[in-house]
Amino acid sequence: MHFETDAIHAGQEPDPTTGAVVAPIYATSTYAQEAPGEHRGYEYSRTGNPTRQALETALAVLEGADTGGAVATASGMAATALIGYLLAPGDRLLLPDDAYGGTVRFFAKVLSEHGVHWSAVDMTDIGAIDQAFDEHTRLVWVETPTNPLLRLVDLAAIVERAHEHGALVVVDNTFATPYLQRPFEYGADLVVHSTTKYLGGHSDVVGGAVVARDPEMFERLKFLQNSAGPVPGPFDAWLTLRGIKTLAVRIERHCDNAEAVASFLQDHPEVAEVAYPGLISHPQHALAARQMARFGGMVTFRAAGGTTKAHRVASSTHVFTLAESLGGVESLIEVPAAMTHVAVAGTSLEVPGDLIRLSVGLEHIDDLIDDLEQALRA
Ligand SMILES: *Cc1c(COP(=O)(O)O)cnc(C)c1O
């Protein structure tokens, strides 16, 4: 089946008991058994819940997990934490030098207390990656496009290097979504999502997932999900699944609008620099065109007047809401150095103070551009 069809039907057959076309919200913690230990596949909702199962099946199919599967989690960070349990004291992992701030915080301030070491690497530089491996390196964490600088990482090249060194490759596919990029096609071992963003798509739910390609790794993750317990409730799973049904059409429009916004900004005198993988001026445009179906809904730019100007622009929009997060139907604007990326201030991961990040939503493109125009003149 095609992506659009799977997004609506995978894991979402009509309910066997009632024929309900939409997966019901199974708000139950436990399930009646016919005899001790004899049940219909569900015994307790931390271990398994039909609404969550529908979401997990849909995610696994959309990522092309084949013989593996997906585990849904209560947030994207809970998904990251589950992956953390795959590491032991003395192990080391490589993180991108502009990784999502929460991911850096988890490994640098939480797992490091448990003896897991990490190094930040410029993953756009294959030579730097080659240098970074040592005999303790068990895992390579990849984001592409990166947040907030929208740099690209060559998935095929990094998977080859990591596997030569016996390390797992985890791809945080939150920005691209499986509609634009499927890391398993490049040999990645695990895909992690903050479903809070494009998959949910309506800024009304927090969630996450880990998807594994390999059945043994999937079983290990299911064990960890049940043991640590960071599961989403059935209503959250249902909201996420409802969002996924329209992922393909939403992402197409996110891309249309982001492309138009990026070219508008590129020609604007109040803008110093625009980063969007779809622009010919993006240094890795060719890689983006090869690895992604389109270029996504995120655009970042630097205000020509520095940090003060960037703060003024971000406070002057009316259609773009000044808020953290991304991937919803509504457009958002933020200043990463003062908001999402505060945790990495003063480190090598610090981002420029004048950088503005846009999550370009699904409003009419003329309204979006008029709004940015008046804010840039403010
Ligand atoms: C938001 C985000 C996360 C964390 O997910 P939460 O759902 O907020 O816990 C991880 N990675 C990326 C790229 C994100 O944007």
mmCIF file with all atom_site columns, C-alpha atoms in Angstrom, residues 146-238:
data_model
loop_
_atom_site.group_PDB
_atom_site.id
_atom_site.type_symbol
_atom_site.label_atom_id
_atom_site.label_alt_id
_atom_site.label_comp_id
_atom_site.label_asym_id
_atom_site.label_entity_id
_atom_site.label_seq_id
_atom_site.pdbx_PDB_ins_code
_atom_site.Cartn_x
_atom_site.Cartn_y
_atom_site.Cartn_z
_atom_site.occupancy
_atom_site.B_iso_or_equiv
_atom_site.pdbx_formal_charge
_atom_site.auth_seq_id
_atom_site.auth_comp_id
_atom_site.auth_asym_id
_atom_site.auth_atom_id
_atom_site.pdbx_PDB_model_num
ATOM 1  C CA . THR A 1 146 ? 19.099 19.340 12.656 1.00 0.00 ? 146 THR A CA 1
ATOM 2  C CA . ASN A 1 147 ? 17.375 21.617 15.132 1.00 0.00 ? 147 ASN A CA 1
ATOM 3  C CA . PRO A 1 148 ? 17.576 24.580 14.886 1.00 0.00 ? 148 PRO A CA 1
ATOM 4  C CA . LEU A 1 149 ? 20.262 25.040 12.213 1.00 0.00 ? 149 LEU A CA 1
ATOM 5  C CA . LEU A 1 150 ? 18.640 22.723 9.625  1.00 0.00 ? 150 LEU A CA 1
ATOM 6  C CA . ARG A 1 151 ? 21.875 21.065 8.597  1.00 0.00 ? 151 ARG A CA 1
ATOM 7  C CA . LEU A 1 152 ? 21.737 17.686 6.867  1.00 0.00 ? 152 LEU A CA 1
ATOM 8  C CA . VAL A 1 153 ? 23.465 14.463 7.859  1.00 0.00 ? 153 VAL A CA 1
ATOM 9  C CA . ASP A 1 154 ? 24.265 11.843 5.212  1.00 0.00 ? 154 ASP A CA 1
ATOM 10 C CA . LEU A 1 155 ? 22.424 8.820  6.619  1.00 0.00 ? 155 LEU A CA 1
ATOM 11 C CA . ALA A 1 156 ? 23.955 6.182  4.312  1.00 0.00 ? 156 ALA A CA 1
ATOM 12 C CA . ALA A 1 157 ? 27.507 7.384  5.064  1.00 0.00 ? 157 ALA A CA 1
ATOM 13 C CA . ILE A 1 158 ? 27.027 7.568  8.825  1.00 0.00 ? 158 ILE A CA 1
ATOM 14 C CA . VAL A 1 159 ? 25.344 4.144  9.018  1.00 0.00 ? 159 VAL A CA 1
ATOM 15 C CA . GLU A 1 160 ? 28.282 2.610  7.135  1.00 0.00 ? 160 GLU A CA 1
ATOM 16 C CA . ARG A 1 161 ? 30.832 4.139  9.566  1.00 0.00 ? 161 ARG A CA 1
ATOM 17 C CA . ALA A 1 162 ? 28.823 3.263  12.684 1.00 0.00 ? 162 ALA A CA 1
ATOM 18 C CA . HIS A 1 163 ? 28.264 -0.353 11.649 1.00 0.00 ? 163 HIS A CA 1
ATOM 19 C CA . GLU A 1 164 ? 31.980 -0.771 10.857 1.00 0.00 ? 164 GLU A CA 1
ATOM 20 C CA . HIS A 1 165 ? 32.586 0.173  14.503 1.00 0.00 ? 165 HIS A CA 1
ATOM 21 C CA . GLY A 1 166 ? 29.775 -2.046 15.816 1.00 0.00 ? 166 GLY A CA 1
ATOM 22 C CA . ALA A 1 167 ? 27.685 0.951  16.921 1.00 0.00 ? 167 ALA A CA 1
ATOM 23 C CA . LEU A 1 168 ? 23.910 1.339  16.614 1.00 0.00 ? 168 LEU A CA 1
ATOM 24 C CA . VAL A 1 169 ? 22.465 4.259  14.655 1.00 0.00 ? 169 VAL A CA 1
ATOM 25 C CA . VAL A 1 170 ? 19.459 6.068  16.116 1.00 0.00 ? 170 VAL A CA 1
ATOM 26 C CA . VAL A 1 171 ? 17.769 8.664  13.915 1.00 0.00 ? 171 VAL A CA 1
ATOM 27 C CA . ASP A 1 172 ? 15.530 11.297 15.489 1.00 0.00 ? 172 ASP A CA 1
ATOM 28 C CA . ASN A 1 173 ? 13.102 11.625 12.574 1.00 0.00 ? 173 ASN A CA 1
ATOM 29 C CA . THR A 1 174 ? 10.852 14.221 14.237 1.00 0.00 ? 174 THR A CA 1
ATOM 30 C CA . PHE A 1 175 ? 11.570 17.054 11.790 1.00 0.00 ? 175 PHE A CA 1
ATOM 31 C CA . ALA A 1 176 ? 11.263 15.052 8.568  1.00 0.00 ? 176 ALA A CA 1
ATOM 32 C CA . THR A 1 177 ? 8.582  12.478 9.554  1.00 0.00 ? 177 THR A CA 1
ATOM 33 C CA . PRO A 1 178 ? 8.426  9.168  7.644  1.00 0.00 ? 178 PRO A CA 1
ATOM 34 C CA . TYR A 1 179 ? 6.532  10.965 4.877  1.00 0.00 ? 179 TYR A CA 1
ATOM 35 C CA . LEU A 1 180 ? 9.705  12.827 3.859  1.00 0.00 ? 180 LEU A CA 1
ATOM 36 C CA . GLN A 1 181 ? 12.472 10.495 5.057  1.00 0.00 ? 181 GLN A CA 1
ATOM 37 C CA . ARG A 1 182 ? 12.652 6.819  6.079  1.00 0.00 ? 182 ARG A CA 1
ATOM 38 C CA . PRO A 1 183 ? 15.940 6.154  7.917  1.00 0.00 ? 183 PRO A CA 1
ATOM 39 C CA . PHE A 1 184 ? 15.561 2.348  7.765  1.00 0.00 ? 184 PHE A CA 1
ATOM 40 C CA . GLU A 1 185 ? 16.048 2.566  3.980  1.00 0.00 ? 185 GLU A CA 1
ATOM 41 C CA . TYR A 1 186 ? 19.571 3.788  4.776  1.00 0.00 ? 186 TYR A CA 1
ATOM 42 C CA . GLY A 1 187 ? 20.238 1.010  7.312  1.00 0.00 ? 187 GLY A CA 1
ATOM 43 C CA . ALA A 1 188 ? 19.501 2.887  10.567 1.00 0.00 ? 188 ALA A CA 1
ATOM 44 C CA . ASP A 1 189 ? 18.753 0.623  13.538 1.00 0.00 ? 189 ASP A CA 1
ATOM 45 C CA . LEU A 1 190 ? 16.276 2.741  15.497 1.00 0.00 ? 190 LEU A CA 1
ATOM 46 C CA . VAL A 1 191 ? 14.037 5.689  14.718 1.00 0.00 ? 191 VAL A CA 1
ATOM 47 C CA . VAL A 1 192 ? 12.875 7.974  17.491 1.00 0.00 ? 192 VAL A CA 1
ATOM 48 C CA . HIS A 1 193 ? 10.013 10.472 17.303 1.00 0.00 ? 193 HIS A CA 1
ATOM 49 C CA . SER A 1 194 ? 8.528  13.245 19.281 1.00 0.00 ? 194 SER A CA 1
ATOM 50 C CA . THR A 1 195 ? 4.979  12.573 18.010 1.00 0.00 ? 195 THR A CA 1
ATOM 51 C CA . THR A 1 196 ? 4.116  15.849 19.760 1.00 0.00 ? 196 THR A CA 1
ATOM 52 C CA . LYS A 1 197 ? 5.245  17.564 16.555 1.00 0.00 ? 197 LYS A CA 1
ATOM 53 C CA . TYR A 1 198 ? 4.196  16.696 12.982 1.00 0.00 ? 198 TYR A CA 1
ATOM 54 C CA . LEU A 1 199 ? 2.804  13.205 13.644 1.00 0.00 ? 199 LEU A CA 1
ATOM 55 C CA . GLY A 1 200 ? 0.242  14.482 16.154 1.00 0.00 ? 200 GLY A CA 1
ATOM 56 C CA . GLY A 1 201 ? 0.232  17.679 14.146 1.00 0.00 ? 201 GLY A CA 1
ATOM 57 C CA . HIS A 1 202 ? -2.307 19.764 16.075 1.00 0.00 ? 202 HIS A CA 1
ATOM 58 C CA . SER A 1 203 ? -0.371 20.910 19.172 1.00 0.00 ? 203 SER A CA 1
ATOM 59 C CA . ASP A 1 204 ? -2.856 19.130 21.407 1.00 0.00 ? 204 ASP A CA 1
ATOM 60 C CA . VAL A 1 205 ? -0.884 16.134 22.675 1.00 0.00 ? 205 VAL A CA 1
ATOM 61 C CA . VAL A 1 206 ? 2.606  15.211 23.928 1.00 0.00 ? 206 VAL A CA 1
ATOM 62 C CA . GLY A 1 207 ? 3.955  11.825 22.859 1.00 0.00 ? 207 GLY A CA 1
ATOM 63 C CA . GLY A 1 208 ? 6.851  9.877  21.457 1.00 0.00 ? 208 GLY A CA 1
ATOM 64 C CA . ALA A 1 209 ? 7.882  6.573  19.929 1.00 0.00 ? 209 ALA A CA 1
ATOM 65 C CA . VAL A 1 210 ? 10.838 4.334  19.241 1.00 0.00 ? 210 VAL A CA 1
ATOM 66 C CA . VAL A 1 211 ? 10.717 2.193  16.113 1.00 0.00 ? 211 VAL A CA 1
ATOM 67 C CA . ALA A 1 212 ? 13.063 -0.771 15.623 1.00 0.00 ? 212 ALA A CA 1
ATOM 68 C CA . ARG A 1 213 ? 13.867 -2.529 12.357 1.00 0.00 ? 213 ARG A CA 1
ATOM 69 C CA . ASP A 1 214 ? 15.101 -5.736 13.944 1.00 0.00 ? 214 ASP A CA 1
ATOM 70 C CA . PRO A 1 215 ? 12.664 -8.109 15.768 1.00 0.00 ? 215 PRO A CA 1
ATOM 71 C CA . GLU A 1 216 ? 15.064 -8.787 18.668 1.00 0.00 ? 216 GLU A CA 1
ATOM 72 C CA . MET A 1 217 ? 15.626 -5.083 19.239 1.00 0.00 ? 217 MET A CA 1
ATOM 73 C CA . PHE A 1 218 ? 11.845 -4.570 19.095 1.00 0.00 ? 218 PHE A CA 1
ATOM 74 C CA . GLU A 1 219 ? 11.329 -7.263 21.777 1.00 0.00 ? 219 GLU A CA 1
ATOM 75 C CA . ARG A 1 220 ? 13.984 -5.585 23.935 1.00 0.00 ? 220 ARG A CA 1
ATOM 76 C CA . LEU A 1 221 ? 12.211 -2.232 23.579 1.00 0.00 ? 221 LEU A CA 1
ATOM 77 C CA . LYS A 1 222 ? 8.834  -3.760 24.425 1.00 0.00 ? 222 LYS A CA 1
ATOM 78 C CA . PHE A 1 223 ? 10.427 -5.249 27.537 1.00 0.00 ? 223 PHE A CA 1
ATOM 79 C CA . LEU A 1 224 ? 11.882 -1.842 28.464 1.00 0.00 ? 224 LEU A CA 1
ATOM 80 C CA . GLN A 1 225 ? 8.579  -0.067 27.747 1.00 0.00 ? 225 GLN A CA 1
ATOM 81 C CA . ASN A 1 226 ? 6.775  -2.458 30.088 1.00 0.00 ? 226 ASN A CA 1
ATOM 82 C CA . SER A 1 227 ? 9.539  -2.430 32.710 1.00 0.00 ? 227 SER A CA 1
ATOM 83 C CA . ALA A 1 228 ? 10.103 1.325  32.901 1.00 0.00 ? 228 ALA A CA 1
ATOM 84 C CA . GLY A 1 229 ? 6.463  2.128  32.078 1.00 0.00 ? 229 GLY A CA 1
ATOM 85 C CA . PRO A 1 230 ? 6.554  5.486  30.209 1.00 0.00 ? 230 PRO A CA 1
ATOM 86 C CA . VAL A 1 231 ? 3.416  4.702  28.171 1.00 0.00 ? 231 VAL A CA 1
ATOM 87 C CA . PRO A 1 232 ? 0.915  7.164  26.697 1.00 0.00 ? 232 PRO A CA 1
ATOM 88 C CA . GLY A 1 233 ? -2.687 6.925  27.871 1.00 0.00 ? 233 GLY A CA 1
ATOM 89 C CA . PRO A 1 234 ? -5.326 5.753  25.370 1.00 0.00 ? 234 PRO A CA 1
ATOM 90 C CA . PHE A 1 235 ? -6.680 9.252  24.704 1.00 0.00 ? 235 PHE A CA 1
ATOM 91 C CA . ASP A 1 236 ? -3.197 10.551 23.882 1.00 0.00 ? 236 ASP A CA 1
ATOM 92 C CA . ALA A 1 237 ? -2.582 7.536  21.626 1.00 0.00 ? 237 ALA A CA 1
ATOM 93 C CA . TRP A 1 238 ? -5.929 8.200  19.912 1.00 0.00 ? 238 TRP A CA 1
#
